[in-house]
Amino acid sequence: MEGFKTIIEPFKIKMVEPISITTYSQRKHYLESAHYNPFLLNSDQVMIDLLTDSGTSAMSSEQWAGIMRGDESYAGARSWRRMKEVVHELTGCPYLLPTHQGRAAERILYSYLGGKGKTFISNTHFDTTRANIEFSGAEAIDIPIPEGTVPSLEHPFKGNMDLKRLEALIAEKGAQNIGAVVLTVTNNSGGGQPVSMENAREIGSICKKNHVLFILDCCRIAENSYYIKHREAGYEHYDYKTIAQEMFNLADGAIMSAKKDGLVNMGGFLALRDKELSEACQNLLIITEGFTTYGGLSGRDMEAIAIGLEEVFEPDYLVYRIKSTAFLGDHLTSLGVPIIRPVGGHAVYVDAKSFYPHIPVEEYPGQALVCELYLKGGIRSVEIGSVMFGKYDEAGKLVPAAMELVRLAIPRRVYTQSHMEFISEVFEKLLPDKESVTGLEITQEPKFLRHFTAHFRRL
Ligand SMILES: *Cc1c(COP(=O)(O)O)cnc(C)c1O
């Protein structure tokens, strides 16, 4: 829509799902019952659910039609062949392993490549990626570029990996001890920030030179391609899919949670170039996921993924997607709410440490903001800080995460502009008495991925 400043949703609504509107006192009760952890809320206690953009997309009428066409044959299903063709064309990888979601692909690949003494290197490992690597006994090291960890700093490709540190780490650990280099596009935990083609190309050649496996964690490859086209010199005239194909071409394989840019509610895959590696992974696939032509998926899921992976590269969709996220981020910036700049593709990340400077990191300022957003406006968000990534040292003292963020993840094709305006208004209402907000302490937590189930108490 050239010449207009209003970006309209490039779709019409054909089916609606009611949101239950709650009162402040109801939400107070719900949050207490959920031990101040919104992961433990029921979804119908939430008005606007920004917990995640994962598996929360609205499918298109084409995808729903595909659901009906799904071929549920155990072996060699038509829907499998369709998904395989689409993924093959996109990634160029000859071997495809379908999985029920991204982490299943991660478990298969990283349990095979991992183990004690192995090191994995990433711009930033996503939480399930890190958990799968560490569970195998290997270590996971994050090396974002320094600019990537300064929330207020503007940089076109804050998701980039630090190449000097990559070379130094490979030399220090020994190339044979590197399980894989994992490039997350866009960089989810690092702020939904894009990775440039140049950075990916350099990583590819460093990996090749050292005979180290290079894996793309490509959940948001279409969103990343948008930024390359609009920010990286030389890509102005490329279409989004061609850009994605060029990036896949640099890697030895890819892991995708199709719950993101696959525009589906469930699904994922592992795509590989190497025959031997893919055969080893296939054995693990059959043990825990399913036969090689469906993995953990129904035929209808594979059909919907095939369609979603094509729709996600449509220019009208991608422009709307990126601009509607930026619309929310720019509104928050104009209110003076500190967010990671520039705004990422799938989410707005609020810098909770500077929003609540009076709350020490040991009292989880991010979790405090998550609770306030719910209490004030029924908005569910997620802390990405020391609750998610904090560790304890030997003395039991918290080793905090690099940043204390709150992620407002925007589901794809689900909410409209008025929902985005409402979210801004909720922030506006949080501003006047923000100094009176207190932190939290953890009263109960599991060993891995504690943010999902931890219980908190208000201080
Ligand atoms: C979501 C996600 C995963 C894990 O995928 P699931 O489908 O949730 O298991 C891995 N990496 C990144 C970057 C993700 O965003």
Short mmCIF file of C-alpha atoms and ligand atoms in Angstrom, two decimals:
data_model
loop_
_atom_site.label_atom_id
_atom_site.label_comp_id
_atom_site.label_asym_id
_atom_site.label_seq_id
_atom_site.Cartn_x
_atom_site.Cartn_y
_atom_site.Cartn_z
CA MET A 1 0.00 0.00 0.00
CA GLU A 2 2.34 2.68 -1.27
CA GLY A 3 1.63 6.27 -0.29
CA PHE A 4 -0.34 5.44 2.88
CA LYS A 5 0.93 5.63 6.43
CA THR A 6 -1.70 3.21 7.76
CA ILE A 7 -0.67 -0.39 7.28
CA ILE A 8 -3.81 -2.49 6.99
CA GLU A 9 -3.92 -6.16 7.92
CA PRO A 10 -3.66 -7.88 4.50
CA PHE A 11 -6.47 -10.32 5.36
CA LYS A 12 -10.16 -10.37 6.25
CA ILE A 13 -11.50 -12.13 9.33
CA LYS A 14 -13.56 -15.20 8.50
CA MET A 15 -13.86 -16.81 11.91
CA VAL A 16 -13.65 -15.21 15.35
CA GLU A 17 -12.61 -16.45 18.76
CA PRO A 18 -14.00 -14.44 21.71
CA ILE A 19 -11.66 -12.91 24.27
CA SER A 20 -12.98 -13.02 27.83
CA ILE A 21 -12.77 -9.57 29.41
CA THR A 22 -11.74 -9.72 33.08
CA THR A 23 -11.69 -7.23 35.98
CA TYR A 24 -8.67 -6.15 38.03
CA SER A 25 -9.81 -8.08 41.10
CA GLN A 26 -10.34 -11.26 39.06
CA ARG A 27 -6.84 -10.93 37.59
CA LYS A 28 -5.34 -10.36 41.04
CA HIS A 29 -6.90 -13.60 42.20
CA TYR A 30 -5.84 -15.49 39.05
CA LEU A 31 -2.24 -14.29 39.32
CA GLU A 32 -1.97 -15.28 42.99
CA SER A 33 -3.33 -18.74 42.15
CA ALA A 34 -0.69 -18.97 39.37
CA HIS A 35 2.09 -18.18 41.90
CA TYR A 36 2.96 -14.99 39.96
CA ASN A 37 4.03 -17.09 36.97
CA PRO A 38 1.85 -16.32 33.91
CA PHE A 39 2.89 -19.67 32.36
CA LEU A 40 0.59 -21.15 35.01
CA LEU A 41 -2.45 -19.04 34.06
CA ASN A 42 -5.34 -20.51 32.10
CA SER A 43 -5.56 -18.95 28.65
CA ASP A 44 -9.12 -17.74 29.21
CA GLN A 45 -7.86 -15.67 32.14
CA VAL A 46 -5.79 -13.70 29.61
CA MET A 47 -7.11 -10.88 27.40
CA ILE A 48 -4.14 -10.39 25.08
CA ASP A 49 -1.75 -13.29 24.98
CA LEU A 50 1.78 -12.20 24.09
CA LEU A 51 3.43 -15.10 25.88
CA THR A 52 4.81 -16.40 22.62
CA ASP A 53 4.54 -16.18 18.86
CA SER A 54 5.12 -19.94 18.81
CA GLY A 55 2.25 -22.10 17.56
CA THR A 56 -0.15 -19.20 18.05
CA SER A 57 -0.50 -18.16 14.38
CA ALA A 58 -3.86 -17.96 12.69
CA MET A 59 -3.91 -20.30 9.71
CA SER A 60 -5.20 -19.12 6.35
CA SER A 61 -8.24 -20.45 4.53
CA GLU A 62 -5.78 -22.22 2.20
CA GLN A 63 -4.12 -23.96 5.15
CA TRP A 64 -7.48 -25.05 6.56
CA ALA A 65 -8.35 -26.42 3.13
CA GLY A 66 -4.99 -28.22 3.21
CA ILE A 67 -5.95 -29.76 6.56
CA MET A 68 -8.84 -31.49 4.79
CA ARG A 69 -6.54 -32.71 2.03
CA GLY A 70 -4.04 -34.16 4.51
CA ASP A 71 -2.99 -37.70 3.63
CA GLU A 72 -2.75 -39.77 6.81
CA SER A 73 -0.99 -42.77 5.26
CA TYR A 74 1.67 -44.23 7.54
CA ALA A 75 4.38 -44.29 4.88
CA GLY A 76 5.02 -42.18 1.79
CA ALA A 77 2.02 -39.90 2.31
CA ARG A 78 1.22 -37.26 -0.31
CA SER A 79 1.36 -34.56 2.39
CA TRP A 80 4.85 -35.69 3.34
CA ARG A 81 6.00 -35.43 -0.26
CA ARG A 82 4.50 -31.96 -0.50
CA MET A 83 6.27 -30.78 2.68
CA LYS A 84 9.51 -32.38 1.56
CA GLU A 85 9.38 -30.60 -1.79
CA VAL A 86 8.75 -27.21 -0.20
CA VAL A 87 11.49 -27.63 2.42
CA HIS A 88 13.89 -29.00 -0.16
CA GLU A 89 13.30 -26.08 -2.49
CA LEU A 90 13.76 -23.63 0.38
CA THR A 91 16.78 -25.13 2.15
CA GLY A 92 18.46 -27.05 -0.64
CA CYS A 93 19.04 -29.86 1.87
CA PRO A 94 18.43 -33.32 0.41
CA TYR A 95 17.58 -34.98 3.75
CA LEU A 96 14.51 -33.97 5.71
CA LEU A 97 13.42 -35.29 9.09
CA PRO A 98 9.94 -34.14 10.14
CA THR A 99 9.47 -33.61 13.89
CA HIS A 100 6.57 -32.60 16.11
CA GLN A 101 8.29 -29.31 16.96
CA GLY A 102 11.68 -27.61 16.95
CA ARG A 103 13.03 -29.05 20.18
CA ALA A 104 12.47 -32.61 18.99
CA ALA A 105 14.81 -31.86 16.09
CA GLU A 106 17.22 -30.27 18.56
CA ARG A 107 17.14 -33.27 20.87
CA ILE A 108 17.89 -35.63 17.99
CA LEU A 109 20.73 -33.61 16.48
CA TYR A 110 22.34 -32.30 19.67
CA SER A 111 22.15 -35.54 21.63
CA TYR A 112 23.95 -37.17 18.68
CA LEU A 113 26.57 -34.42 18.25
CA GLY A 114 26.84 -33.48 21.93
CA GLY A 115 28.09 -35.15 25.08
CA LYS A 116 30.81 -34.36 27.60
CA GLY A 117 33.73 -32.34 26.26
CA LYS A 118 31.78 -30.89 23.31
CA THR A 119 31.13 -27.20 22.83
CA PHE A 120 28.35 -25.54 20.87
CA ILE A 121 28.69 -21.92 19.81
CA SER A 122 25.81 -19.59 18.91
CA ASN A 123 24.93 -15.93 18.53
CA THR A 124 22.51 -16.82 21.33
CA HIS A 125 21.21 -20.30 22.08
CA PHE A 126 17.45 -20.31 22.48
CA ASP A 127 16.37 -21.75 25.85
CA THR A 128 15.34 -25.19 24.54
CA THR A 129 18.50 -25.30 22.41
CA ARG A 130 20.71 -24.63 25.41
CA ALA A 131 18.76 -27.11 27.54
CA ASN A 132 19.13 -29.89 24.95
CA ILE A 133 22.86 -29.22 24.55
CA GLU A 134 23.53 -29.05 28.29
CA PHE A 135 21.37 -32.11 28.94
CA SER A 136 23.72 -34.07 26.64
CA GLY A 137 26.65 -33.00 28.85
CA ALA A 138 28.05 -30.48 26.36
CA GLU A 139 28.50 -26.77 26.94
CA ALA A 140 26.71 -23.97 25.08
CA ILE A 141 28.48 -20.63 24.58
CA ASP A 142 26.78 -17.45 23.34
CA ILE A 143 28.85 -14.95 21.38
CA PRO A 144 26.61 -12.16 20.11
CA ILE A 145 28.39 -9.06 18.80
CA PRO A 146 28.96 -6.59 21.68
CA GLU A 147 26.36 -4.19 20.19
CA GLY A 148 23.78 -6.97 20.58
CA THR A 149 23.81 -6.73 24.36
CA VAL A 150 23.25 -2.96 24.63
CA PRO A 151 19.45 -2.53 24.54
CA SER A 152 19.35 1.13 23.56
CA LEU A 153 21.96 0.96 20.79
CA GLU A 154 20.68 1.16 17.20
CA HIS A 155 22.39 -1.29 14.83
CA PRO A 156 20.92 -2.88 11.69
CA PHE A 157 22.02 -6.45 12.50
CA LYS A 158 22.20 -6.81 16.24
CA GLY A 159 21.69 -10.56 15.89
CA ASN A 160 25.13 -11.04 14.35
CA MET A 161 27.71 -13.38 15.83
CA ASP A 162 31.09 -12.11 17.02
CA LEU A 163 33.43 -13.55 14.37
CA LYS A 164 36.71 -12.89 16.21
CA ARG A 165 35.43 -14.73 19.25
CA LEU A 166 34.17 -17.54 17.03
CA GLU A 167 37.64 -18.09 15.57
CA ALA A 168 39.27 -17.76 19.00
CA LEU A 169 36.86 -20.28 20.56
CA ILE A 170 37.38 -22.83 17.80
CA ALA A 171 41.16 -22.49 18.24
CA GLU A 172 40.90 -22.69 22.04
CA LYS A 173 38.56 -25.70 22.22
CA GLY A 174 39.93 -27.50 19.17
CA ALA A 175 37.76 -27.83 16.05
CA GLN A 176 37.16 -31.55 16.71
CA ASN A 177 35.49 -30.64 20.03
CA ILE A 178 32.98 -28.23 18.52
CA GLY A 179 29.59 -29.99 18.28
CA ALA A 180 28.25 -27.33 15.94
CA VAL A 181 28.02 -23.62 15.36
CA VAL A 182 24.34 -22.70 15.63
CA LEU A 183 23.20 -19.45 14.04
CA THR A 184 19.78 -18.38 15.31
CA VAL A 185 17.88 -16.25 12.76
CA THR A 186 16.41 -13.99 13.90
CA ASN A 187 18.11 -14.02 17.27
CA ASN A 188 15.13 -14.75 19.54
CA SER A 189 16.62 -14.51 23.04
CA GLY A 190 18.91 -11.68 21.98
CA GLY A 191 15.94 -9.47 21.12
CA GLY A 192 14.45 -10.82 17.87
CA GLN A 193 17.28 -9.09 16.06
CA PRO A 194 18.30 -10.03 12.51
CA VAL A 195 21.55 -11.55 11.25
CA SER A 196 23.12 -10.16 8.09
CA MET A 197 23.97 -12.27 5.07
CA GLU A 198 27.55 -11.08 5.36
CA ASN A 199 27.79 -12.38 8.93
CA ALA A 200 26.26 -15.73 7.93
CA ARG A 201 28.65 -15.97 4.99
CA GLU A 202 31.69 -15.34 7.22
CA ILE A 203 30.49 -17.91 9.75
CA GLY A 204 30.04 -20.37 6.91
CA SER A 205 33.57 -19.91 5.68
CA ILE A 206 35.09 -20.08 9.19
CA CYS A 207 33.19 -23.34 9.77
CA LYS A 208 34.21 -24.75 6.41
CA LYS A 209 37.87 -23.88 6.96
CA ASN A 210 37.82 -25.65 10.35
CA HIS A 211 35.56 -28.55 9.30
CA VAL A 212 32.98 -27.55 11.90
CA LEU A 213 29.27 -28.21 11.35
CA PHE A 214 27.20 -25.07 10.70
CA ILE A 215 23.50 -25.28 11.61
CA LEU A 216 20.87 -22.60 11.03
CA ASP A 217 18.22 -22.36 13.75
CA CYS A 218 15.86 -20.91 11.17
CA CYS A 219 12.53 -20.47 13.01
CA ARG A 220 12.19 -16.90 11.75
CA ILE A 221 14.05 -17.07 8.45
CA ALA A 222 11.37 -15.12 6.56
CA GLU A 223 11.41 -12.26 9.06
CA ASN A 224 15.21 -12.25 8.89
CA SER A 225 15.04 -12.07 5.10
CA TYR A 226 12.84 -8.97 5.36
CA TYR A 227 15.60 -7.14 7.21
CA ILE A 228 18.30 -8.24 4.79
CA LYS A 229 16.30 -6.94 1.84
CA HIS A 230 15.63 -3.61 3.51
CA ARG A 231 18.90 -3.06 5.39
CA GLU A 232 21.77 -4.86 3.68
CA ALA A 233 23.34 -3.35 0.58
CA GLY A 234 22.99 -5.45 -2.54
CA TYR A 235 19.73 -7.22 -1.57
CA GLU A 236 17.20 -4.48 -2.43
CA HIS A 237 16.05 -6.26 -5.58
CA TYR A 238 16.00 -9.81 -4.25
CA ASP A 239 12.75 -11.39 -3.19
CA TYR A 240 12.46 -12.63 0.37
CA LYS A 241 12.57 -16.30 -0.49
CA THR A 242 15.68 -15.97 -2.64
CA ILE A 243 17.41 -14.30 0.28
CA ALA A 244 16.40 -17.17 2.58
CA GLN A 245 17.64 -19.70 0.02
CA GLU A 246 20.99 -17.95 -0.17
CA MET A 247 21.37 -18.13 3.61
CA PHE A 248 20.41 -21.81 3.78
CA ASN A 249 22.99 -22.45 1.10
CA LEU A 250 25.74 -21.37 3.49
CA ALA A 251 24.87 -23.92 6.18
CA ASP A 252 25.23 -27.68 6.56
CA GLY A 253 21.72 -28.01 7.84
CA ALA A 254 18.80 -26.34 9.55
CA ILE A 255 16.47 -26.85 12.47
CA MET A 256 13.08 -25.25 12.26
CA SER A 257 10.23 -24.86 14.64
CA ALA A 258 7.47 -24.45 12.04
CA LYS A 259 5.38 -22.96 14.88
CA LYS A 260 7.01 -19.64 14.01
CA ASP A 261 7.50 -18.79 10.34
CA GLY A 262 5.85 -22.04 9.27
CA LEU A 263 2.56 -20.32 10.22
CA VAL A 264 1.20 -23.47 11.87
CA ASN A 265 0.23 -24.47 15.38
CA MET A 266 2.51 -27.51 15.57
CA GLY A 267 5.44 -28.91 13.64
CA GLY A 268 9.12 -28.70 12.87
CA PHE A 269 11.94 -30.31 10.99
CA LEU A 270 15.62 -31.09 10.76
CA ALA A 271 17.12 -30.66 7.28
CA LEU A 272 20.63 -31.92 6.53
CA ARG A 273 23.08 -32.14 3.66
CA ASP A 274 25.20 -34.99 4.97
CA LYS A 275 23.95 -38.52 4.30
CA GLU A 276 25.73 -40.22 7.18
CA LEU A 277 24.64 -37.65 9.73
CA SER A 278 21.07 -37.77 8.51
CA GLU A 279 20.99 -41.58 8.74
CA ALA A 280 22.21 -41.45 12.34
CA CYS A 281 19.54 -38.87 13.14
CA GLN A 282 16.87 -40.89 11.35
CA ASN A 283 17.50 -43.80 13.71
CA LEU A 284 16.82 -41.53 16.66
CA LEU A 285 13.78 -40.07 14.86
CA ILE A 286 12.19 -43.49 14.48
CA ILE A 287 12.74 -44.35 18.16
CA THR A 288 11.05 -41.27 19.59
CA GLU A 289 9.19 -39.33 16.90
CA GLY A 290 7.87 -41.70 14.28
CA PHE A 291 8.58 -43.21 10.88
CA THR A 292 10.74 -41.16 8.52
CA THR A 293 7.85 -39.91 6.38
CA TYR A 294 5.88 -38.33 9.21
CA GLY A 295 8.12 -37.94 12.27
CA GLY A 296 5.83 -36.60 14.96
CA LEU A 297 3.33 -35.10 12.54
CA SER A 298 -0.09 -35.89 11.11
CA GLY A 299 -0.44 -35.71 7.34
CA ARG A 300 -2.66 -32.63 7.75
CA ASP A 301 0.08 -30.88 9.77
CA MET A 302 2.61 -31.50 7.00
CA GLU A 303 0.15 -30.13 4.44
CA ALA A 304 -0.38 -26.96 6.51
CA ILE A 305 3.39 -26.50 6.96
CA ALA A 306 3.98 -26.79 3.21
CA ILE A 307 1.42 -24.05 2.59
CA GLY A 308 2.57 -21.88 5.52
CA LEU A 309 6.20 -21.94 4.38
CA GLU A 310 5.08 -20.45 1.07
CA GLU A 311 2.64 -17.89 2.48
CA VAL A 312 5.19 -16.53 4.94
CA PHE A 313 7.37 -15.16 2.13
CA GLU A 314 4.51 -13.18 0.50
CA PRO A 315 5.57 -9.51 0.51
CA ASP A 316 2.19 -8.14 1.70
CA TYR A 317 2.24 -10.48 4.66
CA LEU A 318 5.88 -9.84 5.63
CA VAL A 319 5.59 -6.06 5.34
CA TYR A 320 2.46 -6.07 7.52
CA ARG A 321 4.09 -8.44 9.99
CA ILE A 322 7.24 -6.40 10.55
CA LYS A 323 5.49 -3.05 10.48
CA SER A 324 2.79 -4.00 12.98
CA THR A 325 5.45 -5.12 15.47
CA ALA A 326 7.35 -1.88 14.86
CA PHE A 327 4.09 0.08 15.34
CA LEU A 328 3.83 -1.21 18.91
CA GLY A 329 7.53 -0.69 19.59
CA ASP A 330 7.52 2.87 18.27
CA HIS A 331 4.48 3.72 20.40
CA LEU A 332 6.24 2.44 23.52
CA THR A 333 9.38 4.39 22.63
CA SER A 334 7.35 7.58 22.26
CA LEU A 335 5.92 6.96 25.76
CA GLY A 336 9.48 6.74 27.10
CA VAL A 337 9.30 2.98 27.78
CA PRO A 338 12.84 1.58 27.34
CA ILE A 339 12.81 -1.14 24.69
CA ILE A 340 15.45 -2.90 22.63
CA ARG A 341 16.09 -0.77 19.57
CA PRO A 342 15.60 -1.25 16.73
CA VAL A 343 12.36 -3.20 17.18
CA GLY A 344 12.75 -6.88 16.30
CA GLY A 345 10.55 -8.89 13.96
CA HIS A 346 8.31 -11.01 16.15
CA ALA A 347 8.35 -9.20 19.45
CA VAL A 348 8.96 -6.02 21.38
CA TYR A 349 11.47 -6.47 24.19
CA VAL A 350 11.13 -4.12 27.13
CA ASP A 351 14.27 -3.41 29.13
CA ALA A 352 12.87 -4.08 32.60
CA LYS A 353 16.11 -3.20 34.37
CA SER A 354 15.79 0.39 33.26
CA PHE A 355 11.98 0.43 33.52
CA TYR A 356 12.24 -0.58 37.21
CA PRO A 357 15.74 0.64 38.19
CA HIS A 358 14.83 0.40 41.89
CA ILE A 359 14.33 -3.41 41.72
CA PRO A 360 17.64 -5.30 42.01
CA VAL A 361 18.24 -8.16 39.52
CA GLU A 362 18.08 -10.66 42.43
CA GLU A 363 14.43 -9.62 42.76
CA TYR A 364 13.66 -10.12 39.08
CA PRO A 365 12.52 -6.75 37.65
CA GLY A 366 11.39 -8.54 34.46
CA GLN A 367 9.06 -10.85 36.35
CA ALA A 368 7.70 -7.82 38.24
CA LEU A 369 6.80 -6.12 34.94
CA VAL A 370 5.24 -9.31 33.59
CA CYS A 371 2.97 -9.38 36.65
CA GLU A 372 2.05 -5.69 36.36
CA LEU A 373 1.12 -6.01 32.67
CA TYR A 374 -1.21 -8.83 33.56
CA LEU A 375 -2.76 -7.10 36.56
CA LYS A 376 -3.32 -3.82 34.74
CA GLY A 377 -4.42 -5.03 31.33
CA GLY A 378 -4.77 -8.81 31.26
CA ILE A 379 -1.70 -8.97 28.99
CA ARG A 380 0.40 -12.10 29.25
CA SER A 381 4.11 -11.65 28.48
CA VAL A 382 7.28 -13.48 29.40
CA GLU A 383 10.44 -12.62 31.31
CA ILE A 384 13.67 -13.18 29.36
CA GLY A 385 16.26 -12.40 31.98
CA SER A 386 17.52 -13.91 35.18
CA VAL A 387 14.44 -16.07 35.74
CA MET A 388 14.98 -17.71 32.34
CA PHE A 389 18.79 -17.66 32.13
CA GLY A 390 20.05 -16.98 35.66
CA LYS A 391 22.34 -19.54 37.27
CA TYR A 392 23.54 -20.09 40.82
CA ASP A 393 27.22 -20.14 41.76
CA GLU A 394 28.67 -22.61 44.30
CA ALA A 395 27.65 -20.37 47.19
CA GLY A 396 24.06 -20.36 45.89
CA LYS A 397 24.26 -16.74 44.77
CA LEU A 398 22.43 -15.72 41.59
CA VAL A 399 24.63 -15.19 38.53
CA PRO A 400 22.27 -12.90 36.61
CA ALA A 401 21.59 -12.93 32.86
CA ALA A 402 23.15 -10.23 30.66
CA MET A 403 19.82 -8.41 30.32
CA GLU A 404 16.51 -8.28 32.17
CA LEU A 405 13.95 -8.23 29.38
CA VAL A 406 10.21 -8.69 29.05
CA ARG A 407 9.12 -10.04 25.72
CA LEU A 408 5.85 -9.03 24.13
CA ALA A 409 5.66 -11.65 21.39
CA ILE A 410 3.15 -10.94 18.65
CA PRO A 411 1.24 -13.97 17.31
CA ARG A 412 1.08 -13.98 13.52
CA ARG A 413 -2.16 -12.75 11.89
CA VAL A 414 -4.03 -12.88 15.23
CA TYR A 415 -4.35 -9.40 16.73
CA THR A 416 -5.36 -6.16 15.03
CA GLN A 417 -4.11 -2.61 15.29
CA SER A 418 -6.60 -1.77 18.07
CA HIS A 419 -5.13 -4.55 20.19
CA MET A 420 -1.68 -2.97 19.69
CA GLU A 421 -3.10 0.43 20.72
CA PHE A 422 -4.59 -1.11 23.86
CA ILE A 423 -1.21 -2.58 24.83
CA SER A 424 0.39 0.86 24.54
CA GLU A 425 -2.36 2.30 26.75
CA VAL A 426 -1.69 -0.32 29.42
CA PHE A 427 1.97 0.75 29.50
CA GLU A 428 0.87 4.37 29.74
CA LYS A 429 -1.13 3.45 32.84
CA LEU A 430 1.87 1.67 34.41
CA LEU A 431 4.12 4.72 34.20
CA PRO A 432 2.80 7.02 36.99
CA ASP A 433 3.27 4.66 39.96
CA LYS A 434 6.10 2.47 38.71
CA GLU A 435 8.38 3.32 41.67
CA SER A 436 5.98 1.58 44.05
CA VAL A 437 6.24 -1.80 42.30
CA THR A 438 8.19 -4.46 44.23
CA GLY A 439 10.22 -7.47 43.07
CA LEU A 440 9.73 -11.19 43.62
CA GLU A 441 11.54 -14.19 45.01
CA ILE A 442 11.44 -17.75 43.76
CA THR A 443 9.84 -20.19 46.19
CA GLN A 444 9.97 -23.34 44.06
CA GLU A 445 11.84 -24.24 40.85
CA PRO A 446 12.76 -27.24 38.69
CA LYS A 447 16.31 -27.99 37.53
CA PHE A 448 15.87 -27.28 33.79
CA LEU A 449 13.87 -24.52 32.07
CA ARG A 450 12.72 -23.19 35.42
CA HIS A 451 10.76 -20.25 34.03
CA PHE A 452 8.02 -22.58 32.79
CA THR A 453 6.97 -23.86 36.21
CA ALA A 454 8.69 -21.81 38.95
CA HIS A 455 6.60 -20.35 41.77
CA PHE A 456 7.17 -16.80 43.04
CA ARG A 457 6.34 -14.68 46.05
CA ARG A 458 5.95 -10.92 45.98
CA LEU A 459 8.45 -9.06 48.19
C1 LIG B 1 10.86 -21.86 19.36
C2 LIG B 1 12.26 -21.98 19.12
C3 LIG B 1 12.92 -23.22 19.25
C4 LIG B 1 12.23 -24.46 19.75
O1 LIG B 1 11.12 -24.83 19.00
P1 LIG B 1 9.82 -25.49 19.62
O2 LIG B 1 8.94 -25.72 18.44
O3 LIG B 1 9.24 -24.56 20.62
O4 LIG B 1 10.21 -26.78 20.27
C5 LIG B 1 14.26 -23.26 18.94
N1 LIG B 1 14.95 -22.17 18.56
C6 LIG B 1 14.35 -20.97 18.45
C7 LIG B 1 15.15 -19.79 18.02
C8 LIG B 1 13.01 -20.83 18.73
O5 LIG B 1 12.43 -19.63 18.63
#
